[in-house]
Every structure is written in C-alpha cells, then in structure tokens.
Amino acid sequence: RQEEKKEGNNQQKVYFDDVAGLDEVKDDLKEIADFIKNPEKYDKMGAKIPKGIMFHGPPGTGKTLIASAISGETEAGFIYASGSEFVEKYVGVGASRIRSLFEKAKKQAPCVIFIDEMDAIGVSRSSDNNSERDQTLNQLLVELDGFNRYDNVIVIGATNRLELLDEALLRPGRFDRHIYIGNPNVKSREEILKVHLRNKPLDKKVNIKDIARKTHGMSGAHLANIVNEAAIFAVRENLATIGPEQFNLAIERVVAGLKNKNAVIS
Ligand code: ATP
C-alpha cells in the first residue's frame, strides 16, 4: 500500500476538489496553500505559518489524499514517506534517512513532506528503551528546528494515535497544528461516493443517498473500494452501466471483508 501511495503521488495530481467532505480541514489547508504560493503576503504582516501539521484519526479517511492536494493546488513538490521506513536495526540509519529526506525537500522547494505512520518514529522517548528510534526522532526534531520559512517546506505528519506521540514533537514551532480527520458522516459519504463515481457510467436507478445511508461507519477508503467493486461486478456481467444490484453486492463484499479482518484481530 505504501509503494502504491508513493507511485500514485508521482503519477497523478490531486486537487482539493478530489477530496470530498472535510470542508473545515480544507479551509485550513487552503491558507497553507496560499502561503506556499504567496509567502510575501504573510511576511509583510509578520505572520508565521506553521512548519508542521499533524493529522490524526482513523485509517483511510483521506489524510494522505488531502496532503497531496496541497501540492496539487500549489504545484509544490510532494514527498511521501512512512515512519516505518525509518525504523532500522542499526543505530544511525534512520537518522541519516531523515536528514536525506529534508535535504531532498529543500532542493525541490516549495515542497510538502508527508510522513505517514508518525507513531513508528514519534512515540514518547520515555516509553521504552530504543536508542535507534530515539536518534531518529531526535534527528527529526533537529530538522524541524533547522529549517525556516524561507526554505518553503511544510511537513505534514499523520498518525492514528496522537496520544502516543512524544510531546517534544507537538511543541510550538514543530508539529503544532493538530487536525483531526474522522470517518465521514452520511452527507460526506454521499459526497465521497459522488467523487468516485465521476466519469463512471451509472444506471439511473442507483440512489447514492441510499448507499450513503447503508454505509454507516465506513471510511472514504471503504467507499472508494465499494465503487470500484461495483464497477468490477458490472464488467463481469457485461453491463453497460453500474446498477443498484452491483452496489448491493459490493457493499456485501466490503462488509464481509471488514468482518473477517475484525475476526482476525480479536
Ligand atoms: P492511512 O491512515 O491508512 O494512511 P489515510 O487517512 O491517509 O489512511 P488515504 O490514503 O488518504 O487515507 O485514503 C485512501 C483512499 O480513500 C484515497 O486514495 C481515496 O480514494 C479515498 N478517500 C478517503 N477519504 C476520501 C475523501 N474525503 N474524499 C475522496 N476520497 C477519499
């Protein structure tokens, strides 16, 4: 999945219009995007834009998507990294990878660095004794403190577990803006379905509101999956359009997948 995200981000530009719901989050991030495009405007006012933003909330809710939309809107570079890439057996390897990450970002500035699974490197340093991880985290703190607004680099972290992160990471001047991104409500689910149904042949009998009501508790990633599964069912049956029956089958399949996953976990 990480490889897919990396490649996906290289191939396809994402814009705020591709992210459904999350209106307040988008408003916040539009300001960051404006800063990347017009830093002088903020300079004149003596306003500092946050260096680091931490997204938190359940998986599959569009954290990566909205971060890459900032780069799409501003034409800034986008570097995707996952915290787990920095976790190594040998002391110093993770820290040196962090250093290279920031060097690369500064070279292609303006640039958005997105670090998914922040908890892999950012858990509280007192929580266990792991000197490799501590060094990696220390290096990340050094890098965050070391660049300034003239570097035009914005770092966005994402985690499912904000409470596990080391306080030093969340301090002012570091990841000091925390944005919760939760599972979508019924209206947002409808909007997400519509985004994913763009350019797909849809039978007139399909009631998107109804699908949104039936998918309570699902994330944007689940909804994208349902639309894709429904399209595959339609191809399998040689249909010209995706109909209500294909959606019912797709929902059943995704719900069954969720049940299996829970069974494995519990
Ligand atoms: P994780 O915590 O697992 O990294 P995430 O929050 O970063 O997940 P994304 O990778 O951004 O989630 O979302 C996965 C996919 O789900 C997206 O590529 C997109 O297809 C779909 N998706 C999720 N949220 C939305 C949304 N708000 N609007 C449109 N599509 C969405």
PDB file of C-alpha atoms and ligand atoms in Angstrom:
ATOM      1  CA  ARG A   1       0.000   0.000   0.000  1.00  0.00           C
ATOM      2  CA  GLN A   2       2.867   2.381   0.804  1.00  0.00           C
ATOM      3  CA  GLU A   3       4.502   1.706  -2.550  1.00  0.00           C
ATOM      4  CA  GLU A   4       1.166   2.333  -4.231  1.00  0.00           C
ATOM      5  CA  LYS A   5       0.813   5.646  -2.436  1.00  0.00           C
ATOM      6  CA  LYS A   6       4.324   6.698  -3.434  1.00  0.00           C
ATOM      7  CA  GLU A   7       3.792   5.808  -7.060  1.00  0.00           C
ATOM      8  CA  GLY A   8       0.285   7.219  -7.117  1.00  0.00           C
ATOM      9  CA  ASN A   9       1.574  10.504  -5.854  1.00  0.00           C
ATOM     10  CA  ASN A  10       4.157  10.674  -8.610  1.00  0.00           C
ATOM     11  CA  GLN A  11       1.730   9.902 -11.366  1.00  0.00           C
ATOM     12  CA  GLN A  12      -1.442  11.719 -10.622  1.00  0.00           C
ATOM     13  CA  LYS A  13      -2.114  15.196  -9.399  1.00  0.00           C
ATOM     14  CA  VAL A  14      -4.738  15.539  -6.690  1.00  0.00           C
ATOM     15  CA  TYR A  15      -6.722  18.739  -6.061  1.00  0.00           C
ATOM     16  CA  PHE A  16      -8.993  19.899  -3.237  1.00  0.00           C
ATOM     17  CA  ASP A  17     -11.981  19.023  -5.444  1.00  0.00           C
ATOM     18  CA  ASP A  18     -10.949  15.375  -5.319  1.00  0.00           C
ATOM     19  CA  VAL A  19     -11.320  15.405  -1.550  1.00  0.00           C
ATOM     20  CA  ALA A  20     -14.975  15.233  -0.531  1.00  0.00           C
ATOM     21  CA  GLY A  21     -16.344  16.483   2.783  1.00  0.00           C
ATOM     22  CA  LEU A  22     -13.712  17.745   5.240  1.00  0.00           C
ATOM     23  CA  ASP A  23     -14.691  21.349   4.475  1.00  0.00           C
ATOM     24  CA  GLU A  24     -13.181  22.866   7.618  1.00  0.00           C
ATOM     25  CA  VAL A  25      -9.924  20.989   7.132  1.00  0.00           C
ATOM     26  CA  LYS A  26      -9.809  22.165   3.540  1.00  0.00           C
ATOM     27  CA  ASP A  27     -10.297  25.795   4.612  1.00  0.00           C
ATOM     28  CA  ASP A  28      -7.363  25.478   6.993  1.00  0.00           C
ATOM     29  CA  LEU A  29      -5.197  23.923   4.342  1.00  0.00           C
ATOM     30  CA  LYS A  30      -6.168  26.436   1.679  1.00  0.00           C
ATOM     31  CA  GLU A  31      -4.446  29.007   3.863  1.00  0.00           C
ATOM     32  CA  ILE A  32      -1.296  26.884   3.946  1.00  0.00           C
ATOM     33  CA  ALA A  33      -1.515  26.522   0.165  1.00  0.00           C
ATOM     34  CA  ASP A  34      -1.878  30.289  -0.174  1.00  0.00           C
ATOM     35  CA  PHE A  35       1.227  30.760   1.933  1.00  0.00           C
ATOM     36  CA  ILE A  36       3.214  28.406  -0.290  1.00  0.00           C
ATOM     37  CA  LYS A  37       2.103  30.404  -3.334  1.00  0.00           C
ATOM     38  CA  ASN A  38       2.369  33.909  -1.854  1.00  0.00           C
ATOM     39  CA  PRO A  39       4.796  33.925   1.085  1.00  0.00           C
ATOM     40  CA  GLU A  40       5.399  37.721   0.744  1.00  0.00           C
ATOM     41  CA  LYS A  41       1.778  38.433   1.689  1.00  0.00           C
ATOM     42  CA  TYR A  42       2.309  36.777   5.078  1.00  0.00           C
ATOM     43  CA  ASP A  43       5.790  38.234   5.509  1.00  0.00           C
ATOM     44  CA  LYS A  44       4.503  41.772   5.185  1.00  0.00           C
ATOM     45  CA  MET A  45       2.104  41.108   8.016  1.00  0.00           C
ATOM     46  CA  GLY A  46       4.771  39.423  10.130  1.00  0.00           C
ATOM     47  CA  ALA A  47       2.607  36.276  10.178  1.00  0.00           C
ATOM     48  CA  LYS A  48       4.240  32.878  10.573  1.00  0.00           C
ATOM     49  CA  ILE A  49       2.634  29.864   9.056  1.00  0.00           C
ATOM     50  CA  PRO A  50       3.028  26.549  10.906  1.00  0.00           C
ATOM     51  CA  LYS A  51       6.017  24.452   9.839  1.00  0.00           C
ATOM     52  CA  GLY A  52       4.420  21.231  10.848  1.00  0.00           C
ATOM     53  CA  ILE A  53       0.860  19.949  10.838  1.00  0.00           C
ATOM     54  CA  MET A  54      -0.197  16.686  12.442  1.00  0.00           C
ATOM     55  CA  PHE A  55      -3.224  14.877  11.034  1.00  0.00           C
ATOM     56  CA  HIS A  56      -4.740  12.313  13.334  1.00  0.00           C
ATOM     57  CA  GLY A  57      -7.715   9.990  13.189  1.00  0.00           C
ATOM     58  CA  PRO A  58      -8.764   6.561  11.921  1.00  0.00           C
ATOM     59  CA  PRO A  59      -7.214   4.985   8.791  1.00  0.00           C
ATOM     60  CA  GLY A  60      -8.492   5.568   5.261  1.00  0.00           C
ATOM     61  CA  THR A  61     -10.106   8.938   5.937  1.00  0.00           C
ATOM     62  CA  GLY A  62      -8.188  10.963   3.340  1.00  0.00           C
ATOM     63  CA  LYS A  63      -5.148  12.195   5.273  1.00  0.00           C
ATOM     64  CA  THR A  64      -2.698  11.316   2.507  1.00  0.00           C
ATOM     65  CA  LEU A  65      -5.155  12.474  -0.136  1.00  0.00           C
ATOM     66  CA  ILE A  66      -5.632  15.951   1.310  1.00  0.00           C
ATOM     67  CA  ALA A  67      -1.890  16.394   1.923  1.00  0.00           C
ATOM     68  CA  SER A  68      -1.172  15.630  -1.721  1.00  0.00           C
ATOM     69  CA  ALA A  69      -3.960  18.031  -2.729  1.00  0.00           C
ATOM     70  CA  ILE A  70      -1.934  20.871  -1.170  1.00  0.00           C
ATOM     71  CA  SER A  71       0.897  20.059  -3.530  1.00  0.00           C
ATOM     72  CA  GLY A  72      -1.503  19.689  -6.479  1.00  0.00           C
ATOM     73  CA  GLU A  73      -3.046  23.100  -5.820  1.00  0.00           C
ATOM     74  CA  THR A  74       0.270  24.885  -5.350  1.00  0.00           C
ATOM     75  CA  GLU A  75       2.432  22.907  -7.771  1.00  0.00           C
ATOM     76  CA  ALA A  76       4.787  22.356  -4.852  1.00  0.00           C
ATOM     77  CA  GLY A  77       6.724  19.098  -4.758  1.00  0.00           C
ATOM     78  CA  PHE A  78       5.309  16.238  -2.698  1.00  0.00           C
ATOM     79  CA  ILE A  79       7.407  13.663  -0.899  1.00  0.00           C
ATOM     80  CA  TYR A  80       5.599  10.718   0.704  1.00  0.00           C
ATOM     81  CA  ALA A  81       7.385   8.850   3.464  1.00  0.00           C
ATOM     82  CA  SER A  82       6.188   6.414   6.072  1.00  0.00           C
ATOM     83  CA  GLY A  83       7.505   6.375   9.638  1.00  0.00           C
ATOM     84  CA  SER A  84       8.208   2.662   9.306  1.00  0.00           C
ATOM     85  CA  GLU A  85      10.821   3.352   6.577  1.00  0.00           C
ATOM     86  CA  PHE A  86      12.999   4.969   9.225  1.00  0.00           C
ATOM     87  CA  VAL A  87      12.894   2.115  11.688  1.00  0.00           C
ATOM     88  CA  GLU A  88      16.098   0.149  11.279  1.00  0.00           C
ATOM     89  CA  LYS A  89      18.129  -2.330  13.251  1.00  0.00           C
ATOM     90  CA  TYR A  90      21.333  -0.323  13.053  1.00  0.00           C
ATOM     91  CA  VAL A  91      21.716   2.806  15.100  1.00  0.00           C
ATOM     92  CA  GLY A  92      22.023   5.934  12.976  1.00  0.00           C
ATOM     93  CA  VAL A  93      20.438   4.622   9.778  1.00  0.00           C
ATOM     94  CA  GLY A  94      17.005   6.088  10.490  1.00  0.00           C
ATOM     95  CA  ALA A  95      18.522   9.440  11.476  1.00  0.00           C
ATOM     96  CA  SER A  96      20.521   9.633   8.277  1.00  0.00           C
ATOM     97  CA  ARG A  97      17.410   8.844   6.218  1.00  0.00           C
ATOM     98  CA  ILE A  98      15.593  11.706   7.957  1.00  0.00           C
ATOM     99  CA  ARG A  99      18.476  14.024   7.052  1.00  0.00           C
ATOM    100  CA  SER A 100      18.319  12.989   3.384  1.00  0.00           C
ATOM    101  CA  LEU A 101      14.550  13.432   3.340  1.00  0.00           C
ATOM    102  CA  PHE A 102      14.814  17.073   4.390  1.00  0.00           C
ATOM    103  CA  GLU A 103      17.753  17.741   2.055  1.00  0.00           C
ATOM    104  CA  LYS A 104      15.747  16.393  -0.850  1.00  0.00           C
ATOM    105  CA  ALA A 105      12.717  18.524   0.114  1.00  0.00           C
ATOM    106  CA  LYS A 106      14.763  21.722   0.372  1.00  0.00           C
ATOM    107  CA  LYS A 107      16.254  21.060  -3.062  1.00  0.00           C
ATOM    108  CA  GLN A 108      12.836  20.800  -4.638  1.00  0.00           C
ATOM    109  CA  ALA A 109      11.195  23.573  -2.600  1.00  0.00           C
ATOM    110  CA  PRO A 110       8.452  24.643  -2.416  1.00  0.00           C
ATOM    111  CA  CYS A 111       7.717  21.186  -1.129  1.00  0.00           C
ATOM    112  CA  VAL A 112       5.305  19.283   1.092  1.00  0.00           C
ATOM    113  CA  ILE A 113       6.778  16.384   3.075  1.00  0.00           C
ATOM    114  CA  PHE A 114       4.140  13.911   4.201  1.00  0.00           C
ATOM    115  CA  ILE A 115       5.176  11.396   6.875  1.00  0.00           C
ATOM    116  CA  ASP A 116       2.540   8.719   7.399  1.00  0.00           C
ATOM    117  CA  GLU A 117       2.572   6.407  10.458  1.00  0.00           C
ATOM    118  CA  MET A 118       4.353   9.005  12.568  1.00  0.00           C
ATOM    119  CA  ASP A 119       3.978   6.762  15.618  1.00  0.00           C
ATOM    120  CA  ALA A 120       6.595   4.396  14.179  1.00  0.00           C
ATOM    121  CA  ILE A 121       9.250   7.029  14.961  1.00  0.00           C
ATOM    122  CA  GLY A 122       7.467   9.519  17.172  1.00  0.00           C
ATOM    123  CA  VAL A 123       6.353   7.534  20.217  1.00  0.00           C
ATOM    124  CA  SER A 124       7.264   9.007  23.537  1.00  0.00           C
ATOM    125  CA  ARG A 125      11.000   8.550  24.174  1.00  0.00           C
ATOM    126  CA  SER A 126      10.450   7.570  27.768  1.00  0.00           C
ATOM    127  CA  SER A 127       8.091   4.740  26.822  1.00  0.00           C
ATOM    128  CA  ASP A 128      10.811   2.193  26.116  1.00  0.00           C
ATOM    129  CA  ASN A 129      14.500   1.892  25.533  1.00  0.00           C
ATOM    130  CA  ASN A 130      15.178   2.034  21.847  1.00  0.00           C
ATOM    131  CA  SER A 131      18.204   4.119  21.008  1.00  0.00           C
ATOM    132  CA  GLU A 132      17.847   3.761  17.237  1.00  0.00           C
ATOM    133  CA  ARG A 133      14.326   5.147  17.339  1.00  0.00           C
ATOM    134  CA  ASP A 134      15.320   7.878  19.794  1.00  0.00           C
ATOM    135  CA  GLN A 135      18.099   9.002  17.468  1.00  0.00           C
ATOM    136  CA  THR A 136      15.705   9.031  14.540  1.00  0.00           C
ATOM    137  CA  LEU A 137      13.221  11.114  16.478  1.00  0.00           C
ATOM    138  CA  ASN A 138      15.970  13.466  17.684  1.00  0.00           C
ATOM    139  CA  GLN A 139      17.100  13.968  14.108  1.00  0.00           C
ATOM    140  CA  LEU A 140      13.540  14.779  13.069  1.00  0.00           C
ATOM    141  CA  LEU A 141      13.381  17.414  15.838  1.00  0.00           C
ATOM    142  CA  VAL A 142      16.707  18.856  14.692  1.00  0.00           C
ATOM    143  CA  GLU A 143      15.457  19.088  11.100  1.00  0.00           C
ATOM    144  CA  LEU A 144      12.175  20.697  12.151  1.00  0.00           C
ATOM    145  CA  ASP A 145      14.041  23.305  14.176  1.00  0.00           C
ATOM    146  CA  GLY A 146      16.661  23.777  11.476  1.00  0.00           C
ATOM    147  CA  PHE A 147      14.647  24.952   8.531  1.00  0.00           C
ATOM    148  CA  ASN A 148      12.942  28.281   8.360  1.00  0.00           C
ATOM    149  CA  ARG A 149      10.118  29.729   6.340  1.00  0.00           C
ATOM    150  CA  TYR A 150      12.490  30.777   3.578  1.00  0.00           C
ATOM    151  CA  ASP A 151      13.060  27.114   2.835  1.00  0.00           C
ATOM    152  CA  ASN A 152       9.381  26.903   1.889  1.00  0.00           C
ATOM    153  CA  VAL A 153       8.974  23.366   3.147  1.00  0.00           C
ATOM    154  CA  ILE A 154       5.832  22.242   5.001  1.00  0.00           C
ATOM    155  CA  VAL A 155       5.885  18.987   6.935  1.00  0.00           C
ATOM    156  CA  ILE A 156       2.672  17.078   7.485  1.00  0.00           C
ATOM    157  CA  GLY A 157       2.630  14.073   9.774  1.00  0.00           C
ATOM    158  CA  ALA A 158      -0.180  11.563  10.158  1.00  0.00           C
ATOM    159  CA  THR A 159      -0.997   9.147  12.923  1.00  0.00           C
ATOM    160  CA  ASN A 160      -3.896   7.041  14.119  1.00  0.00           C
ATOM    161  CA  ARG A 161      -2.678   7.513  17.720  1.00  0.00           C
ATOM    162  CA  LEU A 162      -1.868  11.122  18.587  1.00  0.00           C
ATOM    163  CA  GLU A 163      -1.730  10.326  22.297  1.00  0.00           C
ATOM    164  CA  LEU A 164       1.310   8.073  21.802  1.00  0.00           C
ATOM    165  CA  LEU A 165       3.499  10.778  20.293  1.00  0.00           C
ATOM    166  CA  ASP A 166       6.365  12.400  22.153  1.00  0.00           C
ATOM    167  CA  GLU A 167       5.385  15.809  23.475  1.00  0.00           C
ATOM    168  CA  ALA A 168       8.567  17.342  22.083  1.00  0.00           C
ATOM    169  CA  LEU A 169       7.261  16.656  18.600  1.00  0.00           C
ATOM    170  CA  LEU A 170       3.998  18.504  19.193  1.00  0.00           C
ATOM    171  CA  ARG A 171       5.534  21.610  20.743  1.00  0.00           C
ATOM    172  CA  PRO A 172       5.166  25.105  19.200  1.00  0.00           C
ATOM    173  CA  GLY A 173       7.435  25.527  16.186  1.00  0.00           C
ATOM    174  CA  ARG A 174       7.236  21.825  15.384  1.00  0.00           C
ATOM    175  CA  PHE A 175       4.027  19.880  14.651  1.00  0.00           C
ATOM    176  CA  ASP A 176       1.993  22.480  16.460  1.00  0.00           C
ATOM    177  CA  ARG A 177      -1.210  22.368  14.461  1.00  0.00           C
ATOM    178  CA  HIS A 178      -3.215  19.220  15.128  1.00  0.00           C
ATOM    179  CA  ILE A 179      -6.080  18.401  12.821  1.00  0.00           C
ATOM    180  CA  TYR A 180      -8.499  15.554  13.488  1.00  0.00           C
ATOM    181  CA  ILE A 181      -9.799  13.751  10.415  1.00  0.00           C
ATOM    182  CA  GLY A 182     -12.567  11.322  11.322  1.00  0.00           C
ATOM    183  CA  ASN A 183     -14.865   8.947   9.489  1.00  0.00           C
ATOM    184  CA  PRO A 184     -17.366  10.742   7.244  1.00  0.00           C
ATOM    185  CA  ASN A 185     -20.993  11.411   8.223  1.00  0.00           C
ATOM    186  CA  VAL A 186     -23.843  10.489   5.890  1.00  0.00           C
ATOM    187  CA  LYS A 187     -23.613  13.714   3.859  1.00  0.00           C
ATOM    188  CA  SER A 188     -19.847  13.400   3.426  1.00  0.00           C
ATOM    189  CA  ARG A 189     -20.238   9.736   2.487  1.00  0.00           C
ATOM    190  CA  GLU A 190     -22.607  10.815  -0.271  1.00  0.00           C
ATOM    191  CA  GLU A 191     -20.069  13.390  -1.499  1.00  0.00           C
ATOM    192  CA  ILE A 192     -17.208  10.886  -1.393  1.00  0.00           C
ATOM    193  CA  LEU A 193     -19.283   8.398  -3.414  1.00  0.00           C
ATOM    194  CA  LYS A 194     -20.016  11.122  -5.975  1.00  0.00           C
ATOM    195  CA  VAL A 195     -16.312  11.948  -6.347  1.00  0.00           C
ATOM    196  CA  HIS A 196     -15.527   8.309  -7.009  1.00  0.00           C
ATOM    197  CA  LEU A 197     -18.469   7.905  -9.384  1.00  0.00           C
ATOM    198  CA  ARG A 198     -17.313  10.767 -11.600  1.00  0.00           C
ATOM    199  CA  ASN A 199     -16.780   9.535 -15.141  1.00  0.00           C
ATOM    200  CA  LYS A 200     -18.355   6.143 -14.409  1.00  0.00           C
ATOM    201  CA  PRO A 201     -21.462   5.004 -16.303  1.00  0.00           C
ATOM    202  CA  LEU A 202     -24.217   4.854 -13.701  1.00  0.00           C
ATOM    203  CA  ASP A 203     -27.685   3.353 -14.013  1.00  0.00           C
ATOM    204  CA  LYS A 204     -30.444   5.916 -13.326  1.00  0.00           C
ATOM    205  CA  LYS A 205     -31.940   3.628 -10.678  1.00  0.00           C
ATOM    206  CA  VAL A 206     -28.881   3.990  -8.408  1.00  0.00           C
ATOM    207  CA  ASN A 207     -29.715   6.075  -5.349  1.00  0.00           C
ATOM    208  CA  ILE A 208     -26.456   7.498  -3.978  1.00  0.00           C
ATOM    209  CA  LYS A 209     -28.142   8.840  -0.828  1.00  0.00           C
ATOM    210  CA  ASP A 210     -29.350   5.347  -0.096  1.00  0.00           C
ATOM    211  CA  ILE A 211     -25.836   3.883  -0.451  1.00  0.00           C
ATOM    212  CA  ALA A 212     -24.535   6.610   1.863  1.00  0.00           C
ATOM    213  CA  ARG A 213     -27.132   5.623   4.475  1.00  0.00           C
ATOM    214  CA  LYS A 214     -26.215   1.941   4.214  1.00  0.00           C
ATOM    215  CA  THR A 215     -22.500   2.545   4.757  1.00  0.00           C
ATOM    216  CA  HIS A 216     -22.514   3.984   8.271  1.00  0.00           C
ATOM    217  CA  GLY A 217     -19.114   3.787   9.984  1.00  0.00           C
ATOM    218  CA  MET A 218     -17.163   3.326   6.758  1.00  0.00           C
ATOM    219  CA  SER A 219     -14.159   5.437   5.773  1.00  0.00           C
ATOM    220  CA  GLY A 220     -13.503   7.159   2.458  1.00  0.00           C
ATOM    221  CA  ALA A 221     -11.179   4.303   1.544  1.00  0.00           C
ATOM    222  CA  HIS A 222     -14.013   1.775   2.088  1.00  0.00           C
ATOM    223  CA  LEU A 223     -16.365   3.858  -0.065  1.00  0.00           C
ATOM    224  CA  ALA A 224     -13.802   4.128  -2.870  1.00  0.00           C
ATOM    225  CA  ASN A 225     -13.463   0.376  -2.636  1.00  0.00           C
ATOM    226  CA  ILE A 226     -17.243  -0.165  -2.857  1.00  0.00           C
ATOM    227  CA  VAL A 227     -17.464   1.945  -6.029  1.00  0.00           C
ATOM    228  CA  ASN A 228     -14.601   0.033  -7.592  1.00  0.00           C
ATOM    229  CA  GLU A 229     -16.033  -3.374  -6.642  1.00  0.00           C
ATOM    230  CA  ALA A 230     -19.426  -2.366  -8.070  1.00  0.00           C
ATOM    231  CA  ALA A 231     -17.751  -1.364 -11.342  1.00  0.00           C
ATOM    232  CA  ILE A 232     -15.951  -4.721 -11.476  1.00  0.00           C
ATOM    233  CA  PHE A 233     -19.240  -6.594 -10.909  1.00  0.00           C
ATOM    234  CA  ALA A 234     -20.770  -4.616 -13.804  1.00  0.00           C
ATOM    235  CA  VAL A 235     -17.879  -5.563 -16.102  1.00  0.00           C
ATOM    236  CA  ARG A 236     -18.152  -9.179 -15.044  1.00  0.00           C
ATOM    237  CA  GLU A 237     -21.812  -9.203 -16.058  1.00  0.00           C
ATOM    238  CA  ASN A 238     -21.173  -7.366 -19.314  1.00  0.00           C
ATOM    239  CA  LEU A 239     -23.430  -4.463 -18.356  1.00  0.00           C
ATOM    240  CA  ALA A 240     -23.341  -1.013 -19.919  1.00  0.00           C
ATOM    241  CA  THR A 241     -23.847   0.738 -16.578  1.00  0.00           C
ATOM    242  CA  ILE A 242     -23.354   0.096 -12.852  1.00  0.00           C
ATOM    243  CA  GLY A 243     -26.729  -0.655 -11.262  1.00  0.00           C
ATOM    244  CA  PRO A 244     -28.164  -0.945  -7.730  1.00  0.00           C
ATOM    245  CA  GLU A 245     -27.601  -4.709  -7.647  1.00  0.00           C
ATOM    246  CA  GLN A 246     -23.841  -4.269  -8.245  1.00  0.00           C
ATOM    247  CA  PHE A 247     -23.715  -1.809  -5.359  1.00  0.00           C
ATOM    248  CA  ASN A 248     -25.523  -4.246  -3.066  1.00  0.00           C
ATOM    249  CA  LEU A 249     -23.018  -6.962  -3.934  1.00  0.00           C
ATOM    250  CA  ALA A 250     -20.083  -4.560  -3.478  1.00  0.00           C
ATOM    251  CA  ILE A 251     -21.333  -3.436  -0.049  1.00  0.00           C
ATOM    252  CA  GLU A 252     -21.796  -7.055   0.999  1.00  0.00           C
ATOM    253  CA  ARG A 253     -18.262  -7.857  -0.104  1.00  0.00           C
ATOM    254  CA  VAL A 254     -16.687  -4.904   1.717  1.00  0.00           C
ATOM    255  CA  VAL A 255     -18.727  -5.589   4.874  1.00  0.00           C
ATOM    256  CA  ALA A 256     -17.670  -9.264   4.755  1.00  0.00           C
ATOM    257  CA  GLY A 257     -14.037  -8.161   4.399  1.00  0.00           C
ATOM    258  CA  LEU A 258     -14.382  -5.936   7.451  1.00  0.00           C
ATOM    259  CA  LYS A 259     -15.901  -8.772   9.479  1.00  0.00           C
ATOM    260  CA  ASN A 260     -13.053 -11.117   8.523  1.00  0.00           C
ATOM    261  CA  LYS A 261     -10.492  -8.515   9.483  1.00  0.00           C
ATOM    262  CA  ASN A 262     -12.122  -7.988  12.875  1.00  0.00           C
ATOM    263  CA  ALA A 263     -12.256 -11.731  13.409  1.00  0.00           C
ATOM    264  CA  VAL A 264      -8.521 -11.960  12.832  1.00  0.00           C
ATOM    265  CA  ILE A 265      -7.805  -9.081  15.194  1.00  0.00           C
ATOM    266  CA  SER A 266      -9.993 -10.300  18.084  1.00  0.00           C
TER     267      SER A 266
HETATM  268  P1  ATP B   1      -3.987   5.841   6.469  1.00  0.00           P
HETATM  269  O1  ATP B   1      -4.181   6.374   7.840  1.00  0.00           O
HETATM  270  O2  ATP B   1      -4.315   4.371   6.349  1.00  0.00           O
HETATM  271  O3  ATP B   1      -2.684   6.216   5.817  1.00  0.00           O
HETATM  272  P2  ATP B   1      -5.358   7.961   5.089  1.00  0.00           P
HETATM  273  O4  ATP B   1      -6.209   8.691   6.044  1.00  0.00           O
HETATM  274  O5  ATP B   1      -4.075   8.586   4.659  1.00  0.00           O
HETATM  275  O6  ATP B   1      -5.149   6.482   5.567  1.00  0.00           O
HETATM  276  P3  ATP B   1      -5.945   7.995   2.282  1.00  0.00           P
HETATM  277  O7  ATP B   1      -4.807   7.131   1.876  1.00  0.00           O
HETATM  278  O8  ATP B   1      -5.835   9.439   2.020  1.00  0.00           O
HETATM  279  O9  ATP B   1      -6.279   7.730   3.802  1.00  0.00           O
HETATM  280  O10 ATP B   1      -7.296   7.466   1.621  1.00  0.00           O
HETATM  281  C1  ATP B   1      -7.352   6.248   0.876  1.00  0.00           C
HETATM  282  C2  ATP B   1      -8.260   6.419  -0.322  1.00  0.00           C
HETATM  283  O11 ATP B   1      -9.611   6.570   0.118  1.00  0.00           O
HETATM  284  C3  ATP B   1      -7.974   7.673  -1.125  1.00  0.00           C
HETATM  285  O12 ATP B   1      -6.976   7.480  -2.091  1.00  0.00           O
HETATM  286  C4  ATP B   1      -9.327   7.959  -1.751  1.00  0.00           C
HETATM  287  O13 ATP B   1      -9.533   7.141  -2.879  1.00  0.00           O
HETATM  288  C5  ATP B   1     -10.322   7.500  -0.673  1.00  0.00           C
HETATM  289  N1  ATP B   1     -10.749   8.614   0.206  1.00  0.00           N
HETATM  290  C6  ATP B   1     -10.568   8.710   1.544  1.00  0.00           C
HETATM  291  N2  ATP B   1     -11.112   9.844   2.021  1.00  0.00           N
HETATM  292  C7  ATP B   1     -11.641  10.495   0.957  1.00  0.00           C
HETATM  293  C8  ATP B   1     -12.328  11.741   0.801  1.00  0.00           C
HETATM  294  N3  ATP B   1     -12.595  12.545   1.843  1.00  0.00           N
HETATM  295  N4  ATP B   1     -12.717  12.104  -0.443  1.00  0.00           N
HETATM  296  C9  ATP B   1     -12.467  11.305  -1.507  1.00  0.00           C
HETATM  297  N5  ATP B   1     -11.827  10.121  -1.415  1.00  0.00           N
HETATM  298  C10 ATP B   1     -11.425   9.717  -0.214  1.00  0.00           C
END
